[in-house]
Amino acid sequence: MVVGLSLLFTLYITGVCVFAVGEKELEKQSNLIAMLLVSCRAIIAQNQHLINDSEIGDKGFTGDVYISKVMEHYKNLTGIEISESDLSSSDIEKKALAVLLISAKDVINEYQRDINKKGVGFKNVIPAIVGRRTSYKYTNRMGAGYYLKQTSMQYRNPANHPDIFETSVFKKFEESGYQKGKGIGEVVASFNGLRVYRYMLPVYIEPACLECHGDPKGKRDISGGIKEGYKEGEMRGAISVMIPYPSE
Ligand code: HEC
């Protein structure tokens, strides 16, 4: 009886430990995926003037040029070097980052005709839209148990609406005691029948966002959307990541 109990106890402790270590690792992996989307968005923002220039035709902003800047930005942000060749890596973490990188490249390559159009200023090639299209491609390519999405409680695009899990994390971001900027993740027992890890990295309003999401509330922005009247520093969205829980 005593032996049985202590065995059960040992198993219990071991189980908890394995679970705890696993969760830290899953959090790290999810964060690295979210950060790569942050880099993809940032490089579009940095090149927004070039993209919107109506005077220049060929801008030289090809998919390859774009992702070389993304890789550099990401390295500065995380210290990690990523490459397209990681696509054939047996390390699933590296592979996921490569799939995301290549998805971003493909999106910008698909936009070449728009980007290089002379005489047109605003082309709707903006971080939010490039980010959404990149996330779609990545999600489709990675398959079951993976997804990536930009979401907000007050979404513009219905495709970005938060699900129950995402809504619950948005509430946690607003709780007192929550450490600003920190991602929140959790093991979810069943998502379409799969055990997964879900993670959200909050997004805050910066001065560059106000042109479209700031004041005057209710007026149209350059993209044709309705300005929300957000203020600098407010948490107004998140990057949502899902990865499969590794099978033993
Ligand atoms: C040029 C206008 C413009 C700028 C600048 C801009 N956004 Fe957006 N944002 C949009 C549009 C348009 C969408 C809807 C994109 C889509 O169709 O998925 C959007 C969507 C989003 C979403 C996804 C949820 C939703 O509303 O559908 C978030 C989060 C977001 N923006 C945050 C930001 C932040 C943070 C910044 C600044 C760093 C920013 N945006 C800058 C136009 C803009």
Coordinates of C-alpha atoms and ligand atoms in Angstrom, one line a residue:
M1 CA 0.0 0.0 0.0
V2 CA 2.8 2.4 1.0
V3 CA 4.8 1.4 -2.0
G4 CA 1.8 1.9 -4.2
L5 CA 1.2 5.3 -2.9
S6 CA 4.8 6.5 -3.1
L7 CA 5.0 5.2 -6.7
L8 CA 1.9 7.1 -7.5
F9 CA 3.4 10.1 -5.8
T10 CA 6.6 9.8 -7.8
L11 CA 4.7 9.5 -11.0
Y12 CA 2.6 12.5 -10.1
I13 CA 5.7 14.6 -9.3
T14 CA 7.5 13.5 -12.5
G15 CA 4.4 14.2 -14.5
V16 CA 4.1 17.7 -13.2
C17 CA 7.8 18.4 -13.8
V18 CA 7.8 17.1 -17.4
F19 CA 4.6 19.1 -18.0
A20 CA 6.1 22.3 -16.5
V21 CA 9.3 22.1 -18.6
G22 CA 7.3 21.3 -21.7
E23 CA 5.2 24.3 -21.3
K24 CA 8.1 26.7 -21.0
E25 CA 9.5 25.3 -24.2
L26 CA 6.2 25.6 -26.0
E27 CA 5.9 29.2 -24.8
K28 CA 9.4 30.0 -26.1
Q29 CA 8.6 28.4 -29.5
S30 CA 5.2 30.2 -29.8
N31 CA 6.9 33.5 -28.9
L32 CA 9.5 33.0 -31.6
I33 CA 6.8 32.5 -34.2
A34 CA 4.9 35.6 -33.0
M35 CA 8.1 37.7 -33.1
L36 CA 8.7 36.7 -36.7
L37 CA 5.3 38.1 -37.6
V38 CA 6.3 41.2 -35.7
S39 CA 9.4 41.5 -37.8
C40 CA 7.4 40.9 -41.0
R41 CA 5.0 43.7 -40.1
A42 CA 7.8 46.1 -39.0
I43 CA 9.7 45.9 -42.3
I44 CA 6.5 46.8 -44.2
A45 CA 6.0 49.8 -41.9
Q46 CA 9.6 50.9 -42.4
N47 CA 9.2 50.7 -46.2
Q48 CA 5.7 52.2 -46.3
H49 CA 6.8 55.4 -47.9
L50 CA 8.7 53.6 -50.6
I51 CA 5.7 51.3 -51.2
N52 CA 3.3 54.2 -51.4
D53 CA 5.5 56.4 -53.7
S54 CA 3.6 57.1 -56.8
E55 CA 6.6 58.6 -58.7
I56 CA 8.7 55.4 -58.8
G57 CA 7.8 52.4 -60.9
D58 CA 10.1 49.5 -60.2
K59 CA 10.9 49.8 -56.5
G60 CA 13.2 46.9 -56.1
F61 CA 11.2 45.7 -53.1
T62 CA 11.0 42.1 -54.1
G63 CA 10.2 39.1 -51.9
D64 CA 13.9 38.4 -51.6
V65 CA 14.8 42.0 -50.6
Y66 CA 11.9 42.0 -48.1
I67 CA 12.9 38.8 -46.3
S68 CA 16.5 39.7 -46.1
K69 CA 15.4 42.8 -44.2
V70 CA 13.1 40.6 -42.1
M71 CA 15.9 38.2 -41.2
E72 CA 18.1 41.0 -40.1
H73 CA 15.4 42.6 -38.0
Y74 CA 14.5 39.3 -36.5
K75 CA 18.2 38.6 -35.6
N76 CA 18.4 42.0 -33.8
L77 CA 15.1 41.3 -32.0
T78 CA 15.7 37.7 -30.9
G79 CA 19.4 36.9 -31.6
I80 CA 18.3 34.1 -33.8
E81 CA 19.4 33.6 -37.4
I82 CA 16.8 32.0 -39.6
S83 CA 17.0 30.9 -43.2
E84 CA 14.8 29.6 -46.0
S85 CA 16.9 26.5 -46.1
D86 CA 15.6 25.5 -42.6
L87 CA 12.6 24.4 -44.6
S88 CA 14.2 20.9 -44.8
S89 CA 15.3 20.9 -41.2
S90 CA 14.2 18.0 -39.0
D91 CA 13.8 20.6 -36.2
I92 CA 10.2 21.5 -36.4
E93 CA 10.7 24.8 -34.6
K94 CA 13.2 25.9 -37.3
K95 CA 11.0 24.6 -40.0
A96 CA 8.0 26.5 -38.8
L97 CA 10.0 29.8 -38.8
A98 CA 11.3 29.0 -42.4
V99 CA 7.7 28.3 -43.5
L100 CA 6.6 31.7 -42.1
L101 CA 9.6 33.4 -43.8
I102 CA 8.8 31.9 -47.1
S103 CA 5.1 32.7 -46.7
A104 CA 6.1 36.3 -46.2
K105 CA 8.3 36.3 -49.3
D106 CA 5.5 34.8 -51.4
V107 CA 3.0 37.4 -50.3
I108 CA 5.4 40.3 -51.3
N109 CA 6.2 38.6 -54.6
E110 CA 2.4 38.3 -55.3
Y111 CA 2.1 42.1 -54.7
Q112 CA 4.9 43.1 -57.2
R113 CA 2.5 44.4 -59.8
D114 CA 0.7 46.6 -57.2
I115 CA 3.9 47.7 -55.5
N116 CA 5.6 48.7 -58.8
K117 CA 2.6 50.6 -60.2
K118 CA 3.5 54.1 -61.2
G119 CA 0.9 56.9 -60.6
V120 CA -0.7 55.1 -57.7
G121 CA 0.1 56.2 -54.1
F122 CA -1.7 54.1 -51.5
K123 CA -1.9 50.4 -52.5
N124 CA -3.3 48.8 -49.4
V125 CA 0.0 47.0 -48.9
I126 CA 0.2 47.7 -45.2
P127 CA 1.5 45.7 -42.2
A128 CA -2.0 44.4 -41.1
I129 CA -2.9 43.1 -44.6
V130 CA 0.5 41.6 -45.4
G131 CA 0.5 40.1 -41.9
R132 CA -2.9 38.5 -42.4
R133 CA -2.1 37.1 -45.8
T134 CA 1.2 35.7 -44.5
S135 CA -0.5 34.1 -41.5
Y136 CA -3.0 32.4 -43.8
K137 CA -0.3 30.9 -46.0
Y138 CA 1.7 29.8 -43.0
T139 CA -1.4 28.2 -41.4
N140 CA -2.3 26.3 -44.5
R141 CA 1.2 25.1 -45.1
M142 CA 1.9 23.9 -41.6
G143 CA -1.2 21.8 -41.3
A144 CA -3.1 20.3 -38.3
G145 CA -2.4 21.9 -34.9
Y146 CA -0.8 25.0 -36.2
Y147 CA -2.2 28.5 -36.8
L148 CA -1.2 32.1 -36.7
K149 CA -3.5 35.1 -36.6
Q150 CA -3.7 38.8 -35.8
T151 CA -6.8 39.5 -33.7
S152 CA -8.5 42.2 -31.7
M153 CA -11.5 42.6 -29.5
Q154 CA -12.7 45.4 -31.8
Y155 CA -11.7 43.8 -35.1
R156 CA -12.0 45.5 -38.5
N157 CA -11.9 42.3 -40.6
P158 CA -14.3 39.6 -39.5
A159 CA -11.7 37.1 -40.4
N160 CA -9.7 38.4 -37.4
H161 CA -12.4 37.9 -34.8
P162 CA -11.2 36.4 -31.5
D163 CA -12.5 32.9 -30.5
I164 CA -13.4 32.0 -26.9
F165 CA -9.8 31.3 -25.9
E166 CA -8.5 34.6 -27.5
T167 CA -11.3 36.5 -25.8
S168 CA -10.4 35.1 -22.4
V169 CA -6.7 36.0 -22.9
F170 CA -7.7 39.6 -23.9
K171 CA -9.5 39.8 -20.5
K172 CA -6.3 38.6 -18.8
F173 CA -4.3 41.3 -20.5
E174 CA -6.5 43.8 -18.8
E175 CA -6.2 42.4 -15.3
S176 CA -4.3 44.2 -12.6
G177 CA -1.1 42.5 -11.9
Y178 CA -0.6 41.5 -15.5
Q179 CA 2.9 42.3 -16.6
K180 CA 2.6 44.6 -19.7
G181 CA 4.0 43.1 -22.9
K182 CA 4.2 39.5 -21.7
G183 CA 2.6 36.8 -23.8
I184 CA 0.1 34.4 -22.2
G185 CA 0.0 30.8 -23.2
E186 CA -1.9 27.6 -22.2
V187 CA -2.2 24.0 -23.1
V188 CA -5.6 23.4 -24.6
A189 CA -6.8 19.8 -24.3
S190 CA -8.7 19.7 -27.5
F191 CA -8.8 21.9 -30.6
N192 CA -10.4 20.1 -33.5
G193 CA -9.6 16.9 -31.5
L194 CA -5.9 17.8 -31.1
R195 CA -4.0 18.7 -27.9
V196 CA -2.3 22.1 -28.6
Y197 CA -0.5 25.0 -27.0
R198 CA -2.1 28.4 -27.6
Y199 CA -0.3 31.7 -27.0
M200 CA -1.0 35.4 -27.5
L201 CA 1.4 38.2 -27.7
P202 CA -0.3 41.6 -27.0
V203 CA 0.0 44.5 -29.5
Y204 CA 0.1 48.1 -28.4
I205 CA -0.8 51.3 -30.2
E206 CA 2.2 53.3 -31.3
P207 CA 2.3 56.7 -32.9
A208 CA 2.6 55.1 -36.4
C209 CA -0.8 53.4 -35.8
L210 CA -2.8 56.5 -35.1
E211 CA -3.0 57.6 -38.8
C212 CA -5.5 54.7 -39.3
H213 CA -6.6 53.6 -35.8
G214 CA -6.5 57.0 -33.9
D215 CA -8.6 60.1 -34.0
P216 CA -10.9 61.5 -35.2
K217 CA -12.9 58.4 -34.3
G218 CA -15.5 57.4 -36.8
K219 CA -13.7 59.1 -39.8
R220 CA -12.3 57.2 -42.6
D221 CA -8.6 56.4 -42.8
I222 CA -6.4 56.1 -45.9
S223 CA -7.3 52.4 -46.3
G224 CA -11.0 53.3 -46.3
G225 CA -11.6 51.8 -42.8
I226 CA -13.2 53.6 -39.9
K227 CA -10.8 55.1 -37.3
E228 CA -11.3 53.6 -33.8
G229 CA -10.0 56.6 -31.8
Y230 CA -7.3 54.5 -30.1
K231 CA -4.7 56.2 -28.0
E232 CA -1.0 55.6 -27.9
G233 CA 0.0 52.8 -25.4
E234 CA -3.4 51.0 -25.4
M235 CA -3.5 47.3 -25.8
R236 CA -5.6 46.8 -28.9
G237 CA -4.8 43.5 -30.4
A238 CA -2.7 40.4 -30.3
I239 CA -0.8 38.0 -32.4
S240 CA -2.3 34.5 -31.7
V241 CA -0.2 31.4 -32.1
M242 CA -1.1 27.7 -31.9
I243 CA 1.3 24.8 -32.1
P244 CA 0.6 21.1 -31.5
Y245 CA 1.4 19.6 -28.2
P246 CA 4.4 17.3 -28.9
S247 CA 3.4 13.7 -28.8
E248 CA 5.5 11.5 -26.4
Ligands
HEC1 C1 -2.6 52.3 -43.2 C2 -3.6 52.1 -42.2 C3 -3.2 51.3 -41.0 C4 -2.1 51.5 -40.1 C5 -1.1 52.6 -40.2 C6 -2.2 50.5 -39.1 N1 -3.3 49.7 -39.3 FE1 -4.0 48.2 -38.2 N2 -5.3 47.7 -39.6 C7 -5.6 48.4 -40.7 C8 -6.5 47.6 -41.6 C9 -7.0 48.1 -42.9 C10 -6.8 46.4 -40.9 C11 -7.7 45.3 -41.3 C12 -6.7 44.3 -42.0 C13 -7.3 43.0 -42.4 O1 -8.0 43.0 -43.4 O2 -6.9 42.0 -41.9 C14 -6.0 46.5 -39.6 C15 -6.0 45.5 -38.7 C16 -5.4 45.5 -37.5 C17 -5.4 44.5 -36.5 C18 -6.1 43.1 -36.6 C19 -7.5 43.2 -36.1 C20 -8.5 43.8 -37.0 O3 -8.9 45.0 -36.7 O4 -8.9 43.3 -38.0 C21 -4.6 44.9 -35.5 C22 -4.3 44.2 -34.1 C23 -4.0 46.2 -35.9 N3 -4.5 46.6 -37.1 C24 -3.1 46.9 -35.1 C25 -2.4 48.0 -35.6 C26 -1.2 48.5 -34.9 C27 -0.7 48.1 -33.5 C28 -0.7 49.5 -35.8 C29 0.6 50.3 -35.6 C30 1.8 49.6 -35.2 C31 -1.5 49.5 -37.0 N4 -2.5 48.6 -36.8 C32 -1.3 50.3 -38.0 C33 -5.0 49.6 -41.0 C34 -3.9 50.1 -40.5

